[in-house]
Amino acid sequence: MVASMTEPTLKGGCLCGAVRYHSGAPIYPAVYCHCTSCRRAAGAHAVAWITVPDSSLVFTQGEPAIYRSSPPVQRTFCARCGTPLTYRHDGRAGEVDITIGSLDEPDRVAPADHIWMEDAAPWDRPADGLPAFARSRHGN
């Protein structure tokens, strides 16, 4: 989880300030996820994520708590205030997703589409014109 970097691209942290991080540049366009797991982990109808190289993510203050929400998925959050921070999937080695809402400058990245709409609540029908996928961007 800890790596050295010369210039972090993204910086962020939790609501209470106990956990701070920086990371490298995104490797994919940002996304809104509407899956049941993300909804429950965040207590929200969707979660906006940005994916960065796992080796670029450095926790600069505090350490997040880790929760394995399903066999292949590990999530981190602040144990003090509960802010969701990251998502790692065993099938995506070398990558980590960071919650856009935890970024200091969330306006630097904007989601490009919606995934896992098949899990979205019936009233959750985005009208922002972005592509929406039943599952992932890749059809699975």
Short mmCIF file of N, CA, C and O in Angstrom, two decimals:
data_model
loop_
_atom_site.label_atom_id
_atom_site.label_comp_id
_atom_site.label_asym_id
_atom_site.label_seq_id
_atom_site.Cartn_x
_atom_site.Cartn_y
_atom_site.Cartn_z
N MET A 1 0.80 -1.18 0.00
CA MET A 1 0.00 0.00 0.00
C MET A 1 0.85 1.27 0.00
O MET A 1 0.42 2.29 -0.46
N VAL A 2 2.02 1.20 0.52
CA VAL A 2 2.85 2.39 0.60
C VAL A 2 3.92 2.33 -0.47
O VAL A 2 4.59 1.33 -0.65
N ALA A 3 4.07 3.42 -1.20
CA ALA A 3 5.07 3.52 -2.25
C ALA A 3 5.62 4.94 -2.24
O ALA A 3 5.03 5.84 -1.67
N SER A 4 6.76 5.13 -2.87
CA SER A 4 7.30 6.48 -2.95
C SER A 4 6.96 7.08 -4.30
O SER A 4 6.91 6.39 -5.31
N MET A 5 6.72 8.38 -4.30
CA MET A 5 6.38 9.10 -5.53
C MET A 5 7.07 10.45 -5.48
O MET A 5 7.27 11.01 -4.41
N THR A 6 7.40 10.97 -6.63
CA THR A 6 7.98 12.30 -6.65
C THR A 6 6.89 13.37 -6.65
O THR A 6 6.98 14.34 -5.94
N GLU A 7 5.86 13.21 -7.47
CA GLU A 7 4.77 14.18 -7.52
C GLU A 7 3.43 13.49 -7.53
O GLU A 7 3.03 12.93 -8.54
N PRO A 8 2.71 13.52 -6.41
CA PRO A 8 1.38 12.91 -6.41
C PRO A 8 0.43 13.73 -7.27
O PRO A 8 0.54 14.95 -7.34
N THR A 9 -0.46 13.04 -7.95
CA THR A 9 -1.43 13.70 -8.81
C THR A 9 -2.71 14.01 -8.06
O THR A 9 -3.26 15.08 -8.18
N LEU A 10 -3.18 13.06 -7.28
CA LEU A 10 -4.43 13.21 -6.54
C LEU A 10 -4.15 13.17 -5.05
O LEU A 10 -3.33 12.37 -4.60
N LYS A 11 -4.85 14.00 -4.29
CA LYS A 11 -4.72 14.00 -2.84
C LYS A 11 -6.11 13.94 -2.23
O LYS A 11 -7.07 14.45 -2.81
N GLY A 12 -6.20 13.33 -1.04
CA GLY A 12 -7.50 13.26 -0.39
C GLY A 12 -7.40 12.71 1.00
O GLY A 12 -6.31 12.51 1.55
N GLY A 13 -8.57 12.43 1.56
CA GLY A 13 -8.63 11.89 2.90
C GLY A 13 -10.06 11.76 3.37
O GLY A 13 -11.01 12.04 2.64
N CYS A 14 -10.18 11.38 4.62
CA CYS A 14 -11.49 11.15 5.21
C CYS A 14 -12.09 12.44 5.77
O CYS A 14 -11.43 13.48 5.83
N LEU A 15 -13.31 12.36 6.22
CA LEU A 15 -14.04 13.50 6.75
C LEU A 15 -13.38 14.10 7.99
O LEU A 15 -13.26 15.32 8.10
N CYS A 16 -12.91 13.25 8.90
CA CYS A 16 -12.35 13.77 10.15
C CYS A 16 -10.87 14.14 10.04
O CYS A 16 -10.33 14.77 10.94
N GLY A 17 -10.20 13.76 8.96
CA GLY A 17 -8.80 14.10 8.76
C GLY A 17 -7.82 13.10 9.34
O GLY A 17 -6.61 13.30 9.23
N ALA A 18 -8.30 12.02 9.92
CA ALA A 18 -7.41 11.02 10.52
C ALA A 18 -6.61 10.26 9.47
O ALA A 18 -5.49 9.83 9.73
N VAL A 19 -7.17 10.09 8.27
CA VAL A 19 -6.49 9.36 7.19
C VAL A 19 -6.35 10.30 5.99
O VAL A 19 -7.31 10.92 5.55
N ARG A 20 -5.12 10.41 5.49
CA ARG A 20 -4.81 11.21 4.31
C ARG A 20 -4.02 10.34 3.33
O ARG A 20 -3.31 9.43 3.75
N TYR A 21 -4.13 10.65 2.04
CA TYR A 21 -3.42 9.88 1.03
C TYR A 21 -3.06 10.77 -0.15
O TYR A 21 -3.57 11.88 -0.31
N HIS A 22 -2.19 10.24 -1.00
CA HIS A 22 -1.98 10.80 -2.34
C HIS A 22 -1.73 9.63 -3.27
O HIS A 22 -1.41 8.52 -2.84
N SER A 23 -1.95 9.88 -4.56
CA SER A 23 -1.79 8.81 -5.55
C SER A 23 -1.36 9.38 -6.88
O SER A 23 -1.35 10.59 -7.08
N GLY A 24 -1.07 8.47 -7.79
CA GLY A 24 -0.73 8.84 -9.15
C GLY A 24 -1.96 9.14 -9.96
O GLY A 24 -3.09 9.18 -9.45
N ALA A 25 -1.75 9.34 -11.24
CA ALA A 25 -2.82 9.70 -12.17
C ALA A 25 -3.77 8.53 -12.42
O ALA A 25 -3.37 7.36 -12.36
N PRO A 26 -5.02 8.83 -12.74
CA PRO A 26 -5.98 7.78 -13.09
C PRO A 26 -5.53 7.00 -14.32
O PRO A 26 -4.91 7.56 -15.22
N ILE A 27 -5.86 5.71 -14.33
CA ILE A 27 -5.52 4.86 -15.47
C ILE A 27 -6.73 4.52 -16.33
O ILE A 27 -6.56 3.98 -17.42
N TYR A 28 -7.93 4.82 -15.84
CA TYR A 28 -9.17 4.63 -16.59
C TYR A 28 -10.06 5.84 -16.35
O TYR A 28 -9.89 6.54 -15.36
N PRO A 29 -11.07 6.03 -17.19
CA PRO A 29 -12.05 7.08 -16.89
C PRO A 29 -12.78 6.73 -15.58
O PRO A 29 -12.99 5.56 -15.27
N ALA A 30 -13.17 7.74 -14.85
CA ALA A 30 -13.92 7.54 -13.60
C ALA A 30 -15.30 6.97 -13.91
O ALA A 30 -15.80 7.07 -15.04
N VAL A 31 -15.92 6.37 -12.89
CA VAL A 31 -17.19 5.67 -13.08
C VAL A 31 -18.09 5.84 -11.86
O VAL A 31 -17.60 6.00 -10.74
N TYR A 32 -19.40 5.81 -12.09
CA TYR A 32 -20.38 5.68 -11.01
C TYR A 32 -20.73 4.20 -10.91
O TYR A 32 -21.13 3.60 -11.92
N CYS A 33 -20.62 3.61 -9.73
CA CYS A 33 -21.02 2.22 -9.54
C CYS A 33 -22.31 2.17 -8.73
O CYS A 33 -22.43 2.80 -7.67
N HIS A 34 -23.28 1.40 -9.24
CA HIS A 34 -24.59 1.27 -8.59
C HIS A 34 -24.80 -0.13 -8.02
O HIS A 34 -25.92 -0.49 -7.69
N CYS A 35 -23.72 -0.94 -7.89
CA CYS A 35 -23.89 -2.31 -7.41
C CYS A 35 -24.34 -2.32 -5.94
O CYS A 35 -24.14 -1.37 -5.19
N THR A 36 -24.96 -3.41 -5.56
CA THR A 36 -25.48 -3.55 -4.20
C THR A 36 -24.38 -3.40 -3.17
O THR A 36 -24.55 -2.72 -2.14
N SER A 37 -23.22 -3.98 -3.41
CA SER A 37 -22.11 -3.93 -2.46
C SER A 37 -21.64 -2.50 -2.24
O SER A 37 -21.45 -2.06 -1.10
N CYS A 38 -21.44 -1.74 -3.31
CA CYS A 38 -21.01 -0.34 -3.17
C CYS A 38 -22.08 0.50 -2.49
O CYS A 38 -21.78 1.33 -1.64
N ARG A 39 -23.34 0.27 -2.86
CA ARG A 39 -24.43 1.03 -2.23
C ARG A 39 -24.43 0.81 -0.73
O ARG A 39 -24.53 1.76 0.05
N ARG A 40 -24.32 -0.42 -0.32
CA ARG A 40 -24.37 -0.71 1.12
C ARG A 40 -23.13 -0.23 1.85
O ARG A 40 -23.20 0.25 2.97
N ALA A 41 -21.96 -0.36 1.21
CA ALA A 41 -20.72 0.07 1.85
C ALA A 41 -20.71 1.58 2.08
O ALA A 41 -20.16 2.06 3.06
N ALA A 42 -21.35 2.32 1.16
CA ALA A 42 -21.34 3.78 1.26
C ALA A 42 -22.62 4.36 1.86
O ALA A 42 -22.66 5.52 2.24
N GLY A 43 -23.68 3.55 1.91
CA GLY A 43 -24.96 4.08 2.37
C GLY A 43 -25.51 5.12 1.41
O GLY A 43 -26.14 6.09 1.81
N ALA A 44 -25.25 4.92 0.13
CA ALA A 44 -25.67 5.87 -0.91
C ALA A 44 -26.17 5.10 -2.13
O ALA A 44 -25.92 3.90 -2.26
N HIS A 45 -26.87 5.78 -3.03
CA HIS A 45 -27.43 5.09 -4.20
C HIS A 45 -26.36 4.69 -5.20
O HIS A 45 -26.58 3.79 -6.01
N ALA A 46 -25.19 5.34 -5.18
CA ALA A 46 -24.09 5.02 -6.08
C ALA A 46 -22.80 5.56 -5.47
O ALA A 46 -22.84 6.42 -4.58
N VAL A 47 -21.68 5.06 -5.96
CA VAL A 47 -20.37 5.55 -5.53
C VAL A 47 -19.57 5.89 -6.77
O VAL A 47 -19.52 5.12 -7.73
N ALA A 48 -18.94 7.06 -6.76
CA ALA A 48 -18.07 7.47 -7.87
C ALA A 48 -16.64 7.05 -7.54
O ALA A 48 -16.14 7.33 -6.45
N TRP A 49 -15.99 6.36 -8.50
CA TRP A 49 -14.65 5.81 -8.30
C TRP A 49 -13.69 6.30 -9.37
O TRP A 49 -14.08 6.48 -10.52
N ILE A 50 -12.44 6.42 -9.01
CA ILE A 50 -11.35 6.63 -9.94
C ILE A 50 -10.33 5.52 -9.70
O ILE A 50 -10.09 5.14 -8.55
N THR A 51 -9.76 4.96 -10.76
CA THR A 51 -8.80 3.87 -10.64
C THR A 51 -7.39 4.40 -10.88
O THR A 51 -7.15 5.10 -11.87
N VAL A 52 -6.48 4.04 -9.98
CA VAL A 52 -5.07 4.46 -10.08
C VAL A 52 -4.20 3.22 -9.91
O VAL A 52 -4.65 2.19 -9.41
N PRO A 53 -2.93 3.30 -10.29
CA PRO A 53 -2.02 2.18 -10.03
C PRO A 53 -1.90 1.97 -8.51
O PRO A 53 -1.70 2.93 -7.76
N ASP A 54 -2.03 0.73 -8.08
CA ASP A 54 -1.94 0.41 -6.65
C ASP A 54 -0.61 0.89 -6.07
O ASP A 54 -0.56 1.40 -4.95
N SER A 55 0.45 0.77 -6.85
CA SER A 55 1.78 1.17 -6.36
C SER A 55 1.90 2.67 -6.13
O SER A 55 2.82 3.12 -5.45
N SER A 56 0.97 3.46 -6.67
CA SER A 56 1.05 4.92 -6.52
C SER A 56 0.30 5.44 -5.30
O SER A 56 0.46 6.60 -4.93
N LEU A 57 -0.53 4.60 -4.68
CA LEU A 57 -1.32 5.05 -3.53
C LEU A 57 -0.47 5.01 -2.27
O LEU A 57 0.05 3.97 -1.89
N VAL A 58 -0.36 6.16 -1.61
CA VAL A 58 0.43 6.29 -0.39
C VAL A 58 -0.46 6.92 0.69
O VAL A 58 -1.02 8.00 0.48
N PHE A 59 -0.58 6.24 1.81
CA PHE A 59 -1.28 6.83 2.96
C PHE A 59 -0.26 7.66 3.71
O PHE A 59 0.74 7.14 4.20
N THR A 60 -0.48 8.96 3.77
CA THR A 60 0.48 9.89 4.34
C THR A 60 0.18 10.24 5.79
O THR A 60 1.03 10.79 6.48
N GLN A 61 -1.03 9.93 6.22
CA GLN A 61 -1.41 10.15 7.61
C GLN A 61 -2.42 9.09 8.00
O GLN A 61 -3.41 8.88 7.31
N GLY A 62 -2.17 8.41 9.10
CA GLY A 62 -3.07 7.37 9.55
C GLY A 62 -3.08 6.18 8.62
O GLY A 62 -2.47 6.19 7.55
N GLU A 63 -3.75 5.15 9.04
CA GLU A 63 -3.93 3.94 8.22
C GLU A 63 -5.42 3.62 8.21
O GLU A 63 -6.06 3.63 9.26
N PRO A 64 -5.97 3.33 7.05
CA PRO A 64 -7.39 2.99 7.01
C PRO A 64 -7.66 1.59 7.57
O PRO A 64 -6.77 0.73 7.57
N ALA A 65 -8.88 1.38 8.01
CA ALA A 65 -9.33 0.05 8.40
C ALA A 65 -9.63 -0.71 7.11
O ALA A 65 -9.96 -0.12 6.08
N ILE A 66 -9.49 -2.03 7.16
CA ILE A 66 -9.70 -2.88 6.00
C ILE A 66 -10.87 -3.81 6.27
O ILE A 66 -10.98 -4.40 7.35
N TYR A 67 -11.74 -3.95 5.29
CA TYR A 67 -12.89 -4.84 5.38
C TYR A 67 -13.00 -5.64 4.09
O TYR A 67 -13.02 -5.06 3.00
N ARG A 68 -13.02 -6.97 4.20
CA ARG A 68 -13.20 -7.81 3.02
C ARG A 68 -14.69 -8.00 2.85
O ARG A 68 -15.32 -8.76 3.57
N SER A 69 -15.28 -7.25 1.92
CA SER A 69 -16.73 -7.25 1.75
C SER A 69 -17.26 -8.47 0.99
O SER A 69 -18.45 -8.76 1.05
N SER A 70 -16.39 -9.15 0.28
CA SER A 70 -16.72 -10.41 -0.39
C SER A 70 -15.38 -11.10 -0.63
O SER A 70 -14.34 -10.47 -0.51
N PRO A 71 -15.39 -12.40 -0.97
CA PRO A 71 -14.09 -13.09 -1.11
C PRO A 71 -13.06 -12.38 -1.99
O PRO A 71 -11.90 -12.30 -1.61
N PRO A 72 -13.45 -11.79 -3.15
CA PRO A 72 -12.39 -11.14 -3.94
C PRO A 72 -12.21 -9.64 -3.68
O PRO A 72 -11.36 -9.01 -4.30
N VAL A 73 -13.01 -9.05 -2.78
CA VAL A 73 -13.00 -7.59 -2.63
C VAL A 73 -12.57 -7.15 -1.24
O VAL A 73 -13.07 -7.65 -0.23
N GLN A 74 -11.66 -6.17 -1.23
CA GLN A 74 -11.19 -5.56 0.01
C GLN A 74 -11.47 -4.06 -0.08
O GLN A 74 -11.11 -3.42 -1.06
N ARG A 75 -12.13 -3.53 0.92
CA ARG A 75 -12.44 -2.09 0.98
C ARG A 75 -11.72 -1.48 2.17
O ARG A 75 -11.51 -2.16 3.17
N THR A 76 -11.36 -0.21 2.05
CA THR A 76 -10.79 0.49 3.20
C THR A 76 -11.67 1.69 3.52
O THR A 76 -12.37 2.23 2.66
N PHE A 77 -11.59 2.09 4.79
CA PHE A 77 -12.38 3.22 5.27
C PHE A 77 -11.71 3.75 6.53
O PHE A 77 -10.86 3.10 7.13
N CYS A 78 -12.09 4.96 6.92
CA CYS A 78 -11.57 5.51 8.16
C CYS A 78 -12.32 4.87 9.32
O CYS A 78 -13.55 4.92 9.37
N ALA A 79 -11.58 4.28 10.25
CA ALA A 79 -12.21 3.63 11.40
C ALA A 79 -12.80 4.66 12.37
O ALA A 79 -13.66 4.32 13.18
N ARG A 80 -12.38 5.89 12.27
CA ARG A 80 -12.87 6.93 13.18
C ARG A 80 -14.18 7.55 12.69
O ARG A 80 -15.14 7.66 13.44
N CYS A 81 -14.22 7.96 11.42
CA CYS A 81 -15.42 8.65 10.91
C CYS A 81 -16.23 7.83 9.92
O CYS A 81 -17.36 8.19 9.58
N GLY A 82 -15.67 6.73 9.41
CA GLY A 82 -16.40 5.85 8.51
C GLY A 82 -16.31 6.17 7.03
O GLY A 82 -16.90 5.47 6.21
N THR A 83 -15.57 7.19 6.64
CA THR A 83 -15.48 7.54 5.22
C THR A 83 -14.94 6.39 4.39
O THR A 83 -13.85 5.89 4.65
N PRO A 84 -15.69 5.93 3.36
CA PRO A 84 -15.15 4.92 2.44
C PRO A 84 -14.01 5.53 1.62
O PRO A 84 -14.13 6.66 1.13
N LEU A 85 -12.91 4.79 1.47
CA LEU A 85 -11.73 5.32 0.78
C LEU A 85 -11.35 4.54 -0.47
O LEU A 85 -11.19 5.14 -1.52
N THR A 86 -11.16 3.22 -0.35
CA THR A 86 -10.67 2.46 -1.50
C THR A 86 -11.40 1.14 -1.69
O THR A 86 -12.09 0.64 -0.79
N TYR A 87 -11.19 0.59 -2.88
CA TYR A 87 -11.76 -0.71 -3.28
C TYR A 87 -10.68 -1.44 -4.06
O TYR A 87 -10.09 -0.88 -4.99
N ARG A 88 -10.41 -2.68 -3.66
CA ARG A 88 -9.46 -3.53 -4.40
C ARG A 88 -10.16 -4.85 -4.71
O ARG A 88 -10.82 -5.41 -3.85
N HIS A 89 -9.94 -5.32 -5.94
CA HIS A 89 -10.50 -6.62 -6.37
C HIS A 89 -9.33 -7.53 -6.68
O HIS A 89 -8.41 -7.13 -7.42
N ASP A 90 -9.35 -8.74 -6.13
CA ASP A 90 -8.25 -9.68 -6.36
C ASP A 90 -7.98 -9.93 -7.84
O ASP A 90 -6.85 -10.22 -8.23
N GLY A 91 -8.99 -9.82 -8.68
CA GLY A 91 -8.85 -10.06 -10.11
C GLY A 91 -8.26 -8.88 -10.88
O GLY A 91 -8.06 -8.97 -12.08
N ARG A 92 -8.00 -7.78 -10.18
CA ARG A 92 -7.44 -6.59 -10.82
C ARG A 92 -6.16 -6.18 -10.09
O ARG A 92 -6.06 -5.09 -9.55
N ALA A 93 -5.20 -7.08 -10.09
CA ALA A 93 -3.92 -6.82 -9.42
C ALA A 93 -3.28 -5.57 -10.01
O ALA A 93 -3.34 -5.33 -11.21
N GLY A 94 -2.67 -4.78 -9.15
CA GLY A 94 -1.98 -3.59 -9.61
C GLY A 94 -2.85 -2.35 -9.73
O GLY A 94 -2.37 -1.29 -10.11
N GLU A 95 -4.13 -2.49 -9.41
CA GLU A 95 -5.06 -1.37 -9.49
C GLU A 95 -5.77 -1.18 -8.15
O GLU A 95 -6.00 -2.13 -7.42
N VAL A 96 -6.14 0.05 -7.87
CA VAL A 96 -6.96 0.35 -6.70
C VAL A 96 -7.92 1.47 -7.09
O VAL A 96 -7.55 2.40 -7.80
N ASP A 97 -9.16 1.35 -6.66
CA ASP A 97 -10.15 2.38 -6.89
C ASP A 97 -10.21 3.27 -5.66
O ASP A 97 -10.18 2.78 -4.52
N ILE A 98 -10.33 4.56 -5.87
CA ILE A 98 -10.43 5.54 -4.79
C ILE A 98 -11.77 6.26 -4.94
O ILE A 98 -12.15 6.63 -6.06
N THR A 99 -12.46 6.47 -3.83
CA THR A 99 -13.72 7.20 -3.88
C THR A 99 -13.45 8.65 -4.29
O THR A 99 -12.62 9.33 -3.68
N ILE A 100 -14.13 9.10 -5.32
CA ILE A 100 -13.95 10.48 -5.77
C ILE A 100 -14.37 11.46 -4.69
O ILE A 100 -13.78 12.52 -4.55
N GLY A 101 -15.38 11.09 -3.90
CA GLY A 101 -15.84 11.97 -2.84
C GLY A 101 -14.81 12.22 -1.75
O GLY A 101 -14.92 13.19 -1.00
N SER A 102 -13.78 11.37 -1.67
CA SER A 102 -12.73 11.58 -0.65
C SER A 102 -11.56 12.42 -1.18
O SER A 102 -10.65 12.76 -0.43
N LEU A 103 -11.60 12.80 -2.47
CA LEU A 103 -10.53 13.63 -3.04
C LEU A 103 -10.65 15.08 -2.54
O LEU A 103 -11.75 15.59 -2.35
N ASP A 104 -9.52 15.72 -2.36
CA ASP A 104 -9.52 17.14 -2.01
C ASP A 104 -10.11 17.98 -3.13
O ASP A 104 -10.76 19.00 -2.87
N GLU A 105 -9.87 17.58 -4.36
CA GLU A 105 -10.38 18.30 -5.53
C GLU A 105 -11.18 17.34 -6.42
O GLU A 105 -10.71 16.93 -7.49
N PRO A 106 -12.38 16.96 -5.99
CA PRO A 106 -13.16 16.00 -6.77
C PRO A 106 -13.53 16.51 -8.16
O PRO A 106 -13.82 15.71 -9.05
N ASP A 107 -13.47 17.82 -8.35
CA ASP A 107 -13.81 18.37 -9.66
C ASP A 107 -12.73 18.09 -10.71
O ASP A 107 -12.94 18.32 -11.90
N ARG A 108 -11.58 17.54 -10.29
CA ARG A 108 -10.52 17.21 -11.24
C ARG A 108 -10.83 15.97 -12.06
O ARG A 108 -10.21 15.74 -13.10
N VAL A 109 -11.77 15.16 -11.59
CA VAL A 109 -12.17 13.95 -12.32
C VAL A 109 -13.70 13.89 -12.36
O VAL A 109 -14.35 14.23 -11.39
N ALA A 110 -14.23 13.47 -13.47
CA ALA A 110 -15.68 13.34 -13.60
C ALA A 110 -16.00 11.96 -14.16
O ALA A 110 -15.36 11.52 -15.12
N PRO A 111 -16.96 11.27 -13.56
CA PRO A 111 -17.33 9.96 -14.09
C PRO A 111 -17.76 10.03 -15.56
O PRO A 111 -18.41 10.99 -15.99
N ALA A 112 -17.38 9.00 -16.29
CA ALA A 112 -17.68 8.93 -17.72
C ALA A 112 -18.89 8.05 -18.02
O ALA A 112 -19.45 8.12 -19.11
N ASP A 113 -19.29 7.21 -17.04
CA ASP A 113 -20.41 6.31 -17.26
C ASP A 113 -20.91 5.72 -15.95
O ASP A 113 -20.36 6.00 -14.88
N HIS A 114 -21.95 4.90 -16.05
CA HIS A 114 -22.57 4.22 -14.91
C HIS A 114 -22.45 2.72 -15.12
O HIS A 114 -22.71 2.23 -16.23
N ILE A 115 -22.07 2.00 -14.06
CA ILE A 115 -22.00 0.54 -14.15
C ILE A 115 -22.91 -0.10 -13.10
O ILE A 115 -23.31 0.56 -12.15
N TRP A 116 -23.21 -1.36 -13.32
CA TRP A 116 -24.06 -2.17 -12.43
C TRP A 116 -25.46 -1.58 -12.25
O TRP A 116 -26.04 -1.62 -11.17
N MET A 117 -26.02 -1.09 -13.35
CA MET A 117 -27.38 -0.55 -13.29
C MET A 117 -28.41 -1.64 -12.99
O MET A 117 -29.48 -1.33 -12.49
N GLU A 118 -28.08 -2.90 -13.26
CA GLU A 118 -29.03 -3.97 -12.94
C GLU A 118 -29.26 -4.09 -11.44
O GLU A 118 -30.27 -4.62 -11.01
N ASP A 119 -28.35 -3.57 -10.63
CA ASP A 119 -28.50 -3.57 -9.18
C ASP A 119 -29.08 -2.27 -8.63
O ASP A 119 -29.39 -2.16 -7.45
N ALA A 120 -29.20 -1.25 -9.46
CA ALA A 120 -29.67 0.06 -9.01
C ALA A 120 -31.10 -0.02 -8.49
O ALA A 120 -31.91 -0.82 -8.97
N ALA A 121 -31.40 0.82 -7.53
CA ALA A 121 -32.77 0.92 -7.02
C ALA A 121 -33.69 1.36 -8.16
O ALA A 121 -33.25 2.08 -9.07
N PRO A 122 -34.93 0.94 -8.15
CA PRO A 122 -35.85 1.28 -9.25
C PRO A 122 -35.96 2.79 -9.51
O PRO A 122 -36.18 3.21 -10.64
N TRP A 123 -35.81 3.60 -8.50
CA TRP A 123 -35.91 5.05 -8.66
C TRP A 123 -34.59 5.69 -9.10
O TRP A 123 -34.55 6.89 -9.38
N ASP A 124 -33.52 4.89 -9.14
CA ASP A 124 -32.20 5.40 -9.51
C ASP A 124 -31.99 5.25 -11.01
O ASP A 124 -31.44 4.27 -11.48
N ARG A 125 -32.43 6.24 -11.77
CA ARG A 125 -32.29 6.24 -13.23
C ARG A 125 -31.64 7.54 -13.65
O ARG A 125 -32.31 8.54 -13.89
N PRO A 126 -30.30 7.55 -13.73
CA PRO A 126 -29.58 8.77 -14.08
C PRO A 126 -30.04 9.34 -15.42
O PRO A 126 -30.25 8.61 -16.38
N ALA A 127 -30.17 10.65 -15.46
CA ALA A 127 -30.58 11.33 -16.68
C ALA A 127 -29.49 12.30 -17.13
O ALA A 127 -29.77 13.34 -17.71
N ASP A 128 -28.24 11.92 -16.87
CA ASP A 128 -27.12 12.80 -17.20
C ASP A 128 -26.57 12.57 -18.60
O ASP A 128 -25.63 13.25 -19.03
N GLY A 129 -27.15 11.61 -19.33
CA GLY A 129 -26.71 11.35 -20.70
C GLY A 129 -25.48 10.47 -20.82
O GLY A 129 -25.04 10.16 -21.93
N LEU A 130 -24.89 10.06 -19.69
CA LEU A 130 -23.71 9.20 -19.74
C LEU A 130 -24.13 7.77 -20.07
O LEU A 130 -25.23 7.34 -19.72
N PRO A 131 -23.25 6.99 -20.70
CA PRO A 131 -23.55 5.58 -20.96
C PRO A 131 -23.83 4.84 -19.65
O PRO A 131 -23.22 5.16 -18.61
N ALA A 132 -24.75 3.89 -19.70
CA ALA A 132 -25.10 3.09 -18.52
C ALA A 132 -25.05 1.62 -18.91
O ALA A 132 -25.63 1.22 -19.93
N PHE A 133 -24.34 0.83 -18.11
CA PHE A 133 -24.16 -0.59 -18.39
C PHE A 133 -24.86 -1.44 -17.34
O PHE A 133 -24.82 -1.10 -16.15
N ALA A 134 -25.47 -2.55 -17.78
CA ALA A 134 -26.14 -3.44 -16.84
C ALA A 134 -25.17 -3.96 -15.79
O ALA A 134 -25.49 -4.04 -14.60
N ARG A 135 -23.98 -4.30 -16.21
CA ARG A 135 -22.92 -4.75 -15.30
C ARG A 135 -21.70 -3.86 -15.50
O ARG A 135 -21.79 -2.67 -15.35
N SER A 136 -20.58 -4.44 -15.87
CA SER A 136 -19.36 -3.64 -16.04
C SER A 136 -19.32 -3.02 -17.44
O SER A 136 -20.14 -3.33 -18.30
N ARG A 137 -18.32 -2.20 -17.65
CA ARG A 137 -18.11 -1.60 -18.97
C ARG A 137 -17.82 -2.67 -20.00
O ARG A 137 -17.97 -2.45 -21.19
N HIS A 138 -17.34 -3.81 -19.53
CA HIS A 138 -16.90 -4.87 -20.42
C HIS A 138 -17.97 -5.95 -20.62
O HIS A 138 -17.69 -7.01 -21.16
N GLY A 139 -19.18 -5.71 -20.14
CA GLY A 139 -20.27 -6.62 -20.36
C GLY A 139 -20.35 -7.80 -19.42
O GLY A 139 -21.17 -8.69 -19.59
N ASN A 140 -19.49 -7.85 -18.38
CA ASN A 140 -19.57 -8.98 -17.44
C ASN A 140 -19.79 -8.48 -16.04
O ASN A 140 -19.80 -7.34 -15.74
#
